[in-house]
XYZ file of N, CA and C in Angstrom:
759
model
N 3.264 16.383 -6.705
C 1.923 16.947 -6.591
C 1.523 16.958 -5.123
N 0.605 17.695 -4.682
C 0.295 17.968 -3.873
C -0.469 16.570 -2.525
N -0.306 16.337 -1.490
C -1.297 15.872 -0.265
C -1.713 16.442 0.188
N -2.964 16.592 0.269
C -3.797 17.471 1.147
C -4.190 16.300 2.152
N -3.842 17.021 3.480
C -4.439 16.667 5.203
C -5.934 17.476 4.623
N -6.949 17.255 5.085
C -8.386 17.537 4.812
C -8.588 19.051 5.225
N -7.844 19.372 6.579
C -7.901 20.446 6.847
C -7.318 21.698 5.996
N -6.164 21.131 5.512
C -5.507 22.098 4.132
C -5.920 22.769 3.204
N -7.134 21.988 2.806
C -7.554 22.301 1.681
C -8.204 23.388 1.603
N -8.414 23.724 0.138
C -8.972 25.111 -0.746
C -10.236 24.811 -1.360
N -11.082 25.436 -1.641
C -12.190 25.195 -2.523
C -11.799 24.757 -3.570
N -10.375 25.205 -4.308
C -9.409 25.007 -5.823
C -9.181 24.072 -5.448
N -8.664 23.189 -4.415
C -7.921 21.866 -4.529
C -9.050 20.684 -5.071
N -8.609 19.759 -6.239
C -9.446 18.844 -6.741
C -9.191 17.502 -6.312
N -8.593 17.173 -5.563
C -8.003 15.342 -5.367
C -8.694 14.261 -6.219
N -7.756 13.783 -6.815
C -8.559 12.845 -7.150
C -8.596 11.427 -6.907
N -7.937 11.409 -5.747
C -7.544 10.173 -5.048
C -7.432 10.381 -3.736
N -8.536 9.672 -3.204
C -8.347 9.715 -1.442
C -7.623 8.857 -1.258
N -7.087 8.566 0.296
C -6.257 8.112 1.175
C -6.544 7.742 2.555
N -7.212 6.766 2.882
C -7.400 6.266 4.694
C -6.167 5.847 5.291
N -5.616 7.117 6.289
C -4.494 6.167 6.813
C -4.292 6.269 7.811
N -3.379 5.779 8.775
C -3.020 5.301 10.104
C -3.082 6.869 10.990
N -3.668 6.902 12.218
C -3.034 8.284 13.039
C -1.803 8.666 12.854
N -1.760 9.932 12.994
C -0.371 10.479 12.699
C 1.046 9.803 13.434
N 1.912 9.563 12.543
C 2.915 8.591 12.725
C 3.779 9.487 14.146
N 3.885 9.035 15.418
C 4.308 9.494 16.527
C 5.940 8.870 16.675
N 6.228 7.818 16.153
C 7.446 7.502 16.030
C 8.512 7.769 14.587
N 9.044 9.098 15.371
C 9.892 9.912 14.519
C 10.881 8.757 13.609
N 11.174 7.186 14.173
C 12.040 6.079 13.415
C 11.320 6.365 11.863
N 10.032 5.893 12.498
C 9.348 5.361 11.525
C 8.514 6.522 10.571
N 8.387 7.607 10.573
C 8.307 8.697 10.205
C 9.526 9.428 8.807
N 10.761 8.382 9.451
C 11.335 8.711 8.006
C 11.310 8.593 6.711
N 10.890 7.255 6.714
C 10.414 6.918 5.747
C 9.413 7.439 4.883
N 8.625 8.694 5.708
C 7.399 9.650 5.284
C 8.210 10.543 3.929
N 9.685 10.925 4.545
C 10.417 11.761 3.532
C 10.930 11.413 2.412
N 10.880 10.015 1.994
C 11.471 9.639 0.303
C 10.392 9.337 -0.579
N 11.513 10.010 -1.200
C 9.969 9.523 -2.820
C 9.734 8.243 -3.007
N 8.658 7.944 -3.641
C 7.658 7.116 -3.301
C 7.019 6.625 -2.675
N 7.231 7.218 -0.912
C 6.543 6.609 -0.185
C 5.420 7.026 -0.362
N 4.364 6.728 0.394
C 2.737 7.269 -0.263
C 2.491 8.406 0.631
N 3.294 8.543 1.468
C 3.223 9.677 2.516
C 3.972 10.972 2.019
N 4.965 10.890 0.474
C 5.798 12.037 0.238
C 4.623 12.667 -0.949
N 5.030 13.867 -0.946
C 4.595 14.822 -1.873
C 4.539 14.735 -3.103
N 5.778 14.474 -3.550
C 6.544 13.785 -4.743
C 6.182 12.680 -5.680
N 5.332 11.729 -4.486
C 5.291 10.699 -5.417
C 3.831 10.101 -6.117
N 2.517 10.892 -5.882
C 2.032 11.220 -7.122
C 1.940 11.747 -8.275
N 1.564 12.302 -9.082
C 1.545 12.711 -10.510
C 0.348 13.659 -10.381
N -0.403 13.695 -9.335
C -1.961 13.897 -9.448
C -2.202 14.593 -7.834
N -3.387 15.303 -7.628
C -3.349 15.748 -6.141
C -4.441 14.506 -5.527
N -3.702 14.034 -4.152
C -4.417 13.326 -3.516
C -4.725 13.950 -1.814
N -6.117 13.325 -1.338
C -6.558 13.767 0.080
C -6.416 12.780 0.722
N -5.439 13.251 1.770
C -5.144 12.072 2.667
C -6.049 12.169 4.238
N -6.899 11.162 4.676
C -7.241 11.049 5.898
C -7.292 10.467 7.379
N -6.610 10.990 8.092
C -6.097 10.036 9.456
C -7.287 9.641 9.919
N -7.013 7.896 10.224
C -8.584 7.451 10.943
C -8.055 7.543 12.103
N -8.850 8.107 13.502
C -8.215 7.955 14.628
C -8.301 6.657 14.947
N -8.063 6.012 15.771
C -7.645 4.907 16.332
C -6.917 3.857 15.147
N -6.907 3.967 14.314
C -6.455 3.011 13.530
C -4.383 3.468 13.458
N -3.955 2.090 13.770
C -2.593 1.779 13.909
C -2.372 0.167 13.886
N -0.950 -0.179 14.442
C -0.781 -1.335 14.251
C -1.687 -2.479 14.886
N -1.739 -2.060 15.906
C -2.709 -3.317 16.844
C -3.934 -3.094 15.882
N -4.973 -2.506 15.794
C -5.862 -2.151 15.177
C -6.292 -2.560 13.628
N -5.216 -2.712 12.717
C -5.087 -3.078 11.623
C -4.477 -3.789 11.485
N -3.544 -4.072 11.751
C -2.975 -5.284 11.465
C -2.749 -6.663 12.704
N -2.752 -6.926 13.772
C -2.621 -7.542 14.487
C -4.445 -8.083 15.087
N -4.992 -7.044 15.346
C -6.342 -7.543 16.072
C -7.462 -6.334 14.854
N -7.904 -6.635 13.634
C -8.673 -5.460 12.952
C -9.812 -5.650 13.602
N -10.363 -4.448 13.603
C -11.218 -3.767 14.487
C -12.074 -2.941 13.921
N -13.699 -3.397 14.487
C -14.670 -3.502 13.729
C -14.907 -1.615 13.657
N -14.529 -1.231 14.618
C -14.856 0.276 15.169
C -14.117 0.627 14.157
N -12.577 0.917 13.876
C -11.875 1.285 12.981
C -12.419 1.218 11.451
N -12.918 0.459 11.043
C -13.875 -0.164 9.954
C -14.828 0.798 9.909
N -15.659 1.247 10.337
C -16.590 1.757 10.750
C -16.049 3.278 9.913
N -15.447 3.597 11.105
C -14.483 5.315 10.686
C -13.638 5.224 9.447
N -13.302 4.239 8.916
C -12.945 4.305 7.946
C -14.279 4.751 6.877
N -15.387 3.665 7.148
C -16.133 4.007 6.013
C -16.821 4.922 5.789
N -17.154 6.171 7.275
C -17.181 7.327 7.380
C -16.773 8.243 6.290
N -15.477 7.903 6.308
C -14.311 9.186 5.690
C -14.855 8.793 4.213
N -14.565 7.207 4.015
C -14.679 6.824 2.450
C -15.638 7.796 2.128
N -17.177 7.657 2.501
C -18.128 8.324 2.103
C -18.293 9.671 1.926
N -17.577 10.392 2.899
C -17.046 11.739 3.208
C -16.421 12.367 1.811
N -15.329 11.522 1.365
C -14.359 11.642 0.437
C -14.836 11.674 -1.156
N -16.367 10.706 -1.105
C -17.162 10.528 -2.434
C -18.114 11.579 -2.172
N -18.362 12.523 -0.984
C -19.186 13.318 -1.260
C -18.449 14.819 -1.505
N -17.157 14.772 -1.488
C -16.242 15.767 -1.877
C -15.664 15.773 -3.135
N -16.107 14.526 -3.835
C -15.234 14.660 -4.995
C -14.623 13.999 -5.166
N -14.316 13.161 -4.398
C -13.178 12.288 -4.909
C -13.549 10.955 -5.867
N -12.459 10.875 -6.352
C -13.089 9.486 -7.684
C -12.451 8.294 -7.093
N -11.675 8.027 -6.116
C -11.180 6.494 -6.209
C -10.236 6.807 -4.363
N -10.565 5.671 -3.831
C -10.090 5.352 -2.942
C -9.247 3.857 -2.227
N -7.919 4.716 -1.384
C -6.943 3.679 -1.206
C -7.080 3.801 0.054
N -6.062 2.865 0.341
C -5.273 2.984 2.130
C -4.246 3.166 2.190
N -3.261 3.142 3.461
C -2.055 3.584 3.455
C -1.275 2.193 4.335
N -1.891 1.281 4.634
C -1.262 0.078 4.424
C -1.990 -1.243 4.014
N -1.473 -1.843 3.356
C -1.835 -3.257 2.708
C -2.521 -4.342 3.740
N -2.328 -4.188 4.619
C -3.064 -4.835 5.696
C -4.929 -4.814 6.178
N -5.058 -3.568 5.246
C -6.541 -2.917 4.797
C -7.251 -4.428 3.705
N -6.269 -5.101 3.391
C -7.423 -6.078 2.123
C -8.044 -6.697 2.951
N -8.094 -6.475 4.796
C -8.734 -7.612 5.391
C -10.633 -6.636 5.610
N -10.218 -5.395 4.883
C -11.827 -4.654 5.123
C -11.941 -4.448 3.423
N -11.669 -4.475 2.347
C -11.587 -4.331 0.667
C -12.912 -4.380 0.580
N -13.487 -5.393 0.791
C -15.141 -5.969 0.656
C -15.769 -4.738 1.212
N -15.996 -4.556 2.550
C -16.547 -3.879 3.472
C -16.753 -1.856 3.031
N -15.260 -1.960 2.022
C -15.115 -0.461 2.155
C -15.985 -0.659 0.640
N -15.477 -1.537 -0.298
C -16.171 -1.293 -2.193
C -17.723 -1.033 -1.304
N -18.356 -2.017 -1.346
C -19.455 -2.174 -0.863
C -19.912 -0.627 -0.304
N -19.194 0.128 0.276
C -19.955 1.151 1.012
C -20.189 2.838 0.469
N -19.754 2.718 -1.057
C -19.555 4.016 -1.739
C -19.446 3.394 -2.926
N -19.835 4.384 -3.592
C -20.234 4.288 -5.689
C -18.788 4.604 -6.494
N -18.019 4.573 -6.025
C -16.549 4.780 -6.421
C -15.762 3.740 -6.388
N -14.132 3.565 -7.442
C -13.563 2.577 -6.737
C -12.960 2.472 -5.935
N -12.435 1.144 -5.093
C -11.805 1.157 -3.784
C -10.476 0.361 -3.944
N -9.438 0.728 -3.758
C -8.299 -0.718 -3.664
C -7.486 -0.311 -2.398
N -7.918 -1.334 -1.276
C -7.997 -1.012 0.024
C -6.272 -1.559 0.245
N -5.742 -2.293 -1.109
C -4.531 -3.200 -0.585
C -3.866 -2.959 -1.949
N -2.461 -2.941 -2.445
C -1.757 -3.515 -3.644
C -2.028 -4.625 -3.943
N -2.212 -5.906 -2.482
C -2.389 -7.363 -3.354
C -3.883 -7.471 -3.749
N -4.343 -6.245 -3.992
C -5.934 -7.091 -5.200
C -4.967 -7.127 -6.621
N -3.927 -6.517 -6.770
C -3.133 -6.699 -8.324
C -2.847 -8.470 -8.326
N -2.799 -8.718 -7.142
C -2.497 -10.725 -7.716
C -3.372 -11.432 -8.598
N -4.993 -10.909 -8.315
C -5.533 -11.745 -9.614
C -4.784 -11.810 -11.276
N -4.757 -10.560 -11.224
C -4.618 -9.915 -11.884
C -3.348 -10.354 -13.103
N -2.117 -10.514 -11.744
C -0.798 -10.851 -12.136
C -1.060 -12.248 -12.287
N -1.445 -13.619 -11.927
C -1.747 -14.674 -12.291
C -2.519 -14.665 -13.274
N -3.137 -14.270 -14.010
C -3.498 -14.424 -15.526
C -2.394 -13.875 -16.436
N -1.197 -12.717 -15.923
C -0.538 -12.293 -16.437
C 0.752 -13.055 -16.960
N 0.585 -13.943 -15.512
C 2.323 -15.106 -15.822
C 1.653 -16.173 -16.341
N 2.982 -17.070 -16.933
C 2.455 -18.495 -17.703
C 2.265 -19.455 -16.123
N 1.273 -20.882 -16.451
C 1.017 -21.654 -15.447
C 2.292 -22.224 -15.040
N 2.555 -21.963 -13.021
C 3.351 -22.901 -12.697
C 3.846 -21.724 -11.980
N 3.810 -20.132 -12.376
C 4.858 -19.011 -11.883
C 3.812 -18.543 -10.598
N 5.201 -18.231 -9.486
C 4.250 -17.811 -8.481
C 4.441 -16.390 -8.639
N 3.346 -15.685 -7.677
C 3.714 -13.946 -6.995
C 4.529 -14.207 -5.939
N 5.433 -13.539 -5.810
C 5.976 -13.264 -4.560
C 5.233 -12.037 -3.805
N 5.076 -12.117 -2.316
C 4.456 -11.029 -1.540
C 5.728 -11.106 -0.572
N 5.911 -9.518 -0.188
C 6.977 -9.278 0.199
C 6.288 -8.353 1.793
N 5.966 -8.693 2.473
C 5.121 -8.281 4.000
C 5.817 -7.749 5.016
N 5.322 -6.314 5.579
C 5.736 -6.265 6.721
C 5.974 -7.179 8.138
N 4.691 -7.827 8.070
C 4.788 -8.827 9.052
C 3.937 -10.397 8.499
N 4.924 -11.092 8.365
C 4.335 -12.401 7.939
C 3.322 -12.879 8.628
N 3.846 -12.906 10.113
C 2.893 -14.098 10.634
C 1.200 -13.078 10.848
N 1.070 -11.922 10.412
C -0.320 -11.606 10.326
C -0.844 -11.714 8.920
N -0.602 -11.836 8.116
C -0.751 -11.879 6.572
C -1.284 -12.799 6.262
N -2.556 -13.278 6.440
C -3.377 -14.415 6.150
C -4.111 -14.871 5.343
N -4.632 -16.242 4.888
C -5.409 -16.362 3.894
C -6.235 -16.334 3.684
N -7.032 -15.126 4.951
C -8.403 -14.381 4.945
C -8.040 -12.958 4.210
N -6.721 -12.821 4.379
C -7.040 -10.813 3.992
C -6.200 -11.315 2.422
N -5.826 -12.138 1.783
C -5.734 -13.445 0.267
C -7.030 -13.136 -0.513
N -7.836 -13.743 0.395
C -9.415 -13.722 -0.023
C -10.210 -12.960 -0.456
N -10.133 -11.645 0.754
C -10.700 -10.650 0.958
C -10.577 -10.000 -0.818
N -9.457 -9.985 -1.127
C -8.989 -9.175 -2.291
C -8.768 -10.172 -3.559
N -9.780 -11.073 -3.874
C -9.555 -12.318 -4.444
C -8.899 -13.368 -5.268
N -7.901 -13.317 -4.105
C -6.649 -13.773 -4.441
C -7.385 -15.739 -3.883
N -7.749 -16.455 -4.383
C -8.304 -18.004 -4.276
C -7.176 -19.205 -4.279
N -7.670 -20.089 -3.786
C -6.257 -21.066 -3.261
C -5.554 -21.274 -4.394
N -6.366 -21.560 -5.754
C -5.241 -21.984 -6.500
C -4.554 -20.905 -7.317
N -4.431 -19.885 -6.563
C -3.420 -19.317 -6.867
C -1.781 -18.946 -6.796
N -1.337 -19.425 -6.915
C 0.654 -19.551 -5.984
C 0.938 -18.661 -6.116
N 1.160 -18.313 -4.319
C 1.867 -17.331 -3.275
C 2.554 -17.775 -2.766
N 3.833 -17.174 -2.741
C 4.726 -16.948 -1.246
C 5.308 -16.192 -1.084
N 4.949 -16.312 0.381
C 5.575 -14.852 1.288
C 6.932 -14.591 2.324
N 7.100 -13.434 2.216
C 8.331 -13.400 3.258
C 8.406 -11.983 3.923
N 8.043 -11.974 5.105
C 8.332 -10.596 6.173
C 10.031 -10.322 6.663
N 9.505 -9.072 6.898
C 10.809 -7.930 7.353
C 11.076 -8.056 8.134
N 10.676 -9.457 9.213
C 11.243 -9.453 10.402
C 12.941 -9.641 10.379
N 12.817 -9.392 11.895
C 14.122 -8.785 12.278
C 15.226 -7.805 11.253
N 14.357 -6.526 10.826
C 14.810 -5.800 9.931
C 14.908 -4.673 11.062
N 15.697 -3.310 10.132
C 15.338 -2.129 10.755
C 13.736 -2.097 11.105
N 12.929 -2.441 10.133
C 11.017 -2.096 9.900
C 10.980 -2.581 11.490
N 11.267 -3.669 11.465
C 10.393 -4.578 13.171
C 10.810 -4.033 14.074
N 12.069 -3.427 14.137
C 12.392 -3.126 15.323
C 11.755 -1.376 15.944
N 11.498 -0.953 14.756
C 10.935 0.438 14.618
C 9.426 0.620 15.061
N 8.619 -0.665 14.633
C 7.681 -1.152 14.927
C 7.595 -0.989 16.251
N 8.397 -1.738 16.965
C 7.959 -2.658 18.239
C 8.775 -1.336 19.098
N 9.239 -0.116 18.822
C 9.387 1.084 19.568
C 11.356 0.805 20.221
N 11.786 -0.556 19.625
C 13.110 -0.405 20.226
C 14.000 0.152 19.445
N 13.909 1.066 18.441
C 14.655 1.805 17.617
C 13.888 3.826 17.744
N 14.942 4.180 17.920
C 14.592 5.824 18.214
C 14.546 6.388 16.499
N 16.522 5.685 15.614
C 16.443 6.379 14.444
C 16.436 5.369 13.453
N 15.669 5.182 12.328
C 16.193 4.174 11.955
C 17.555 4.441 10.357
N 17.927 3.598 10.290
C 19.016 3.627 9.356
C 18.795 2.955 7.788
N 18.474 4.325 7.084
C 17.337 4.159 5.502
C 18.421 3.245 4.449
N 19.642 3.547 5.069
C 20.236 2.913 3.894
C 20.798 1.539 4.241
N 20.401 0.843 5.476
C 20.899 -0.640 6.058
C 19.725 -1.342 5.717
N 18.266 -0.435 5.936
C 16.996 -1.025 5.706
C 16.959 -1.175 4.561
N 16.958 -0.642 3.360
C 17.472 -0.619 1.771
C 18.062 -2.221 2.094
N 18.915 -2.419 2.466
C 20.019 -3.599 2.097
C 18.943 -4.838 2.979
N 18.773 -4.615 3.523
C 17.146 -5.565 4.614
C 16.936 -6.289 3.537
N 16.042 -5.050 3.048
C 14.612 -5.114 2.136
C 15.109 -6.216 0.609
N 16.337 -5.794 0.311
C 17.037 -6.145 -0.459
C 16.798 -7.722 -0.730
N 17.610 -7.741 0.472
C 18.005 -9.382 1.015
C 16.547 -9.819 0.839
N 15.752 -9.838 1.343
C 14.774 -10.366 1.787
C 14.390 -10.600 0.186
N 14.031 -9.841 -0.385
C 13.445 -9.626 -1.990
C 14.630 -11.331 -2.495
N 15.730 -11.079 -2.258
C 16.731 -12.237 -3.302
C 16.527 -13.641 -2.869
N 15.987 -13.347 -1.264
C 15.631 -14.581 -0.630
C 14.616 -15.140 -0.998
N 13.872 -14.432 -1.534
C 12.427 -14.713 -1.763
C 12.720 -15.159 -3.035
N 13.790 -14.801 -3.565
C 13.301 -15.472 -5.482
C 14.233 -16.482 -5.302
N 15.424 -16.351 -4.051
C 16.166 -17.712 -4.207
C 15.694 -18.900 -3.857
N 14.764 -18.730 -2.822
C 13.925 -20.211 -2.188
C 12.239 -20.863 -2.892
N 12.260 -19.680 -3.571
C 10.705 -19.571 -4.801
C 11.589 -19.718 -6.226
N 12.049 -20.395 -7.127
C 12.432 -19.879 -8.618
C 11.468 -19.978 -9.476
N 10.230 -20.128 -8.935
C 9.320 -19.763 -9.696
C 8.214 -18.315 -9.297
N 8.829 -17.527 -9.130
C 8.182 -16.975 -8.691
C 8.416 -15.525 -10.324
N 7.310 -14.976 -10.251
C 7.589 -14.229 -11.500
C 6.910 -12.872 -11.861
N 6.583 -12.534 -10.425
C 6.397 -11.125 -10.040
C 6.585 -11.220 -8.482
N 6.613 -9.642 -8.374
C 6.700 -9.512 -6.494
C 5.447 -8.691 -6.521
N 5.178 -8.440 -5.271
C 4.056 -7.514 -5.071
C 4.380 -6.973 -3.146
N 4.273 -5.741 -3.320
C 5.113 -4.846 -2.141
C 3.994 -4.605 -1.179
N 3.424 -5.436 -0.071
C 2.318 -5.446 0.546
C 2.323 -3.981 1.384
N 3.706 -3.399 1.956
C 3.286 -2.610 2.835
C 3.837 -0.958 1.525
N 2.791 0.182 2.169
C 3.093 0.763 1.786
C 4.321 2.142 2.212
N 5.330 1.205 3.044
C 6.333 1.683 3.129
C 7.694 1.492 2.039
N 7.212 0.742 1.382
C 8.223 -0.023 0.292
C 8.304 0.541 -1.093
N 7.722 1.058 -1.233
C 8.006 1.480 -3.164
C 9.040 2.337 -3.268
N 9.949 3.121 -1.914
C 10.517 3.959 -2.592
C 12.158 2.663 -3.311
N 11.924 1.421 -2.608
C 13.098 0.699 -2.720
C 12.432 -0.692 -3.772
N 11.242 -0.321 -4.931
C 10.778 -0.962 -5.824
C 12.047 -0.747 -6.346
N 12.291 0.242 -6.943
C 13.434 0.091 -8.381
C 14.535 -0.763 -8.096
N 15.001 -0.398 -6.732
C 16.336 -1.592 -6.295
C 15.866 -2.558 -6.835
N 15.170 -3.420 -6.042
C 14.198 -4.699 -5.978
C 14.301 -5.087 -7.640
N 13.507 -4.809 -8.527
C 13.480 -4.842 -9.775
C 14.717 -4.728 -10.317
N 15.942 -3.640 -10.126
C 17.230 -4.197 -11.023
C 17.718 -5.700 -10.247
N 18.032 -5.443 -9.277
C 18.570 -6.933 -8.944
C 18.074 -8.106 -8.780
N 16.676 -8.102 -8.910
C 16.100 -9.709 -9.464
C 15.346 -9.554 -10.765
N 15.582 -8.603 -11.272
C 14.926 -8.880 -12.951
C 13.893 -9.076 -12.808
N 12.706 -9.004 -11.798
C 11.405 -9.435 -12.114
C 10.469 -7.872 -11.868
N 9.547 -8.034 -12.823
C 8.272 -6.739 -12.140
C 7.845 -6.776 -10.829
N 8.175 -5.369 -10.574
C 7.845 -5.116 -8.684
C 6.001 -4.508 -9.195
N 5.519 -4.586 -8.206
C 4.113 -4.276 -8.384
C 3.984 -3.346 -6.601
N 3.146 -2.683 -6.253
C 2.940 -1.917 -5.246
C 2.323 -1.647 -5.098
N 1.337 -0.317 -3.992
C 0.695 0.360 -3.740
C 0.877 1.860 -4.657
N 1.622 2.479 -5.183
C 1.724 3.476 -6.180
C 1.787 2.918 -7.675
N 2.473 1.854 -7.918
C 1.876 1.222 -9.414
C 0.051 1.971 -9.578
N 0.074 0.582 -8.435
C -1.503 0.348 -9.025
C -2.073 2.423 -8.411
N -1.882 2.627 -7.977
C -2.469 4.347 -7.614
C -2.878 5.076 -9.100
N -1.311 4.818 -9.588
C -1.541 5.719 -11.009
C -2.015 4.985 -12.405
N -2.087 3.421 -12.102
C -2.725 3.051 -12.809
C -4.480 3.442 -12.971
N -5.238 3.204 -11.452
C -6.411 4.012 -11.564
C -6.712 5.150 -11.577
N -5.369 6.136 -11.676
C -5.669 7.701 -12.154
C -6.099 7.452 -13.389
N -5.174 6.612 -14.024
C -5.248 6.978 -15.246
C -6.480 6.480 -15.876
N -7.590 5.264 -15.382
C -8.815 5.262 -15.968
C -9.737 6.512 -15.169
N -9.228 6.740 -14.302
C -10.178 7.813 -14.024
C -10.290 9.414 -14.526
N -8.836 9.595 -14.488
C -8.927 11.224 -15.241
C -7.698 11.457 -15.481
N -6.938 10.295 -16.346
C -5.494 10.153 -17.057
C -6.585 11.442 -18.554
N -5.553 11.784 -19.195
C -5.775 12.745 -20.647
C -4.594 13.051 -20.855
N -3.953 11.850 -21.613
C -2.418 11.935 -21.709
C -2.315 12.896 -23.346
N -3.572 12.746 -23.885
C -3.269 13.071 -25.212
C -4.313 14.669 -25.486
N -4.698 15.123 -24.273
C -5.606 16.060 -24.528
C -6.747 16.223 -25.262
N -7.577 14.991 -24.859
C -8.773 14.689 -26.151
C -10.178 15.106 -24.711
N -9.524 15.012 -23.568
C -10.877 15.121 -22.444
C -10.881 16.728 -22.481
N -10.305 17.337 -22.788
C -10.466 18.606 -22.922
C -11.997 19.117 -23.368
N -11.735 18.615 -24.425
C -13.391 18.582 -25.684
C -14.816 18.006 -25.168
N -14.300 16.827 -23.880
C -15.270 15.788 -23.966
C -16.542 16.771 -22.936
């Protein structure tokens, strides 16, 4: 289904899912990842038409390393922008957003899931007592137990985490990679996922913080047997309370 850039659009186009995301990706490495299905950046991998919107200044320093009140700001611009166009439900385009979740619900009559990990409440009522979530992070050491909070994820809940450092991702990041290599990063991502259930055995879901990762959910899930959870799970899960009609009964309504 379709992404509409804001400028694209038709009077016919309906989105029903906005999108706040990073300025346009300038590093062609990291840009590949724009081309496989499921990333939230491919065409392909909704079900539904969504409007996607670049906040300017918002990138890595900005969101994830130092968040920034200005960026916040323009974000909640667009949000509002997006509820006065029509749109029924709004995301982000990386998980590093649960550190504004509060800031954005709060600022529009629609829903907001600024991160995949607001699904942890969620998944801890889901597992028996004692099982943790695994969170699987672009970058650990920013992933804190303020942007936990933000999306109310509370201490006694068991987490643990593990970042992509020194993966293809970091190095793509930090600008010392020109191409990166989709199918070594696959085997990264991999590792990292087995590491995480080998040093956690209690752990009894994952949850895919960045939204560069879902197109390598299914790996993840055959080879540790556990439910992957993401940023596109949960997407089409709130299509579907919002204007799912799997059985053709909203037709009538």
């Amino acid at each position: 289904m379709a992404v509409y850039e804001k400028q694209d659009m038709s009077n016919t186009d309906t989105p029903i899912i906005g999108i706040l995301g990073w300025e346009a990706r300038k590093n062609n490495a990291l840009s590949q990842l724009g081309h496989l299905p499921g990333d939230i950046a491919h065409p392909t991998t909704f079900s539904f038409p969504v409007l996607y919107k670049r906040i300017e200044g918002a990138y890595h320093e900005t969101v994830i390393m130092k968040p920034s009140a200005k960026v916040l700001r323009a974000m909640i611009d667009a949000a509002k922008e997006m509820e006065r166009n029509a749109v029924k439900a709004i995301m982000t385009d990386c998980g590093f957003n649960a550190i504004f979740q509060q800031e954005l619900a709060n600022a529009v009559d629609i829903p907001v899931f600024a991160s995949s990990l607001i699904q942890i409440p969620l998944l801890h009522l889901m597992l028996k007592e004692g099982q943790q979530i695994g969170i699987i992070t672009a970058y650990q050491e920013y992933l804190t137990a303020e942007h936990l909070k933000k999306v109310g994820v509370s201490e006694n809940i068991p987490v643990c985490i593990l970042g992509l450092d020194n993966t293809e991702f970091s190095k793509v990041r930090s600008d010392s990679l020109a191409i990166m290599d989709v199918d070594k990063f696959e085997k990264e991502v991999l590792s990292v996922a087995k590491r995480l259930v080998d040093e956690n055995r209690e752990v009894g879901a994952i949850v895919l913080e960045c939204t560069d990762l879902p197109p390598f959910a299914a790996t993840i899930r055959r080879e540790t047997g556990l439910p992957v959870f993401d940023i596109v799970t949960l997407a089409h899960m709130v299509y579907e309370t919002i204007a799912g009609d799997r059985w053709g009964k909203g037709k009538n309504v």
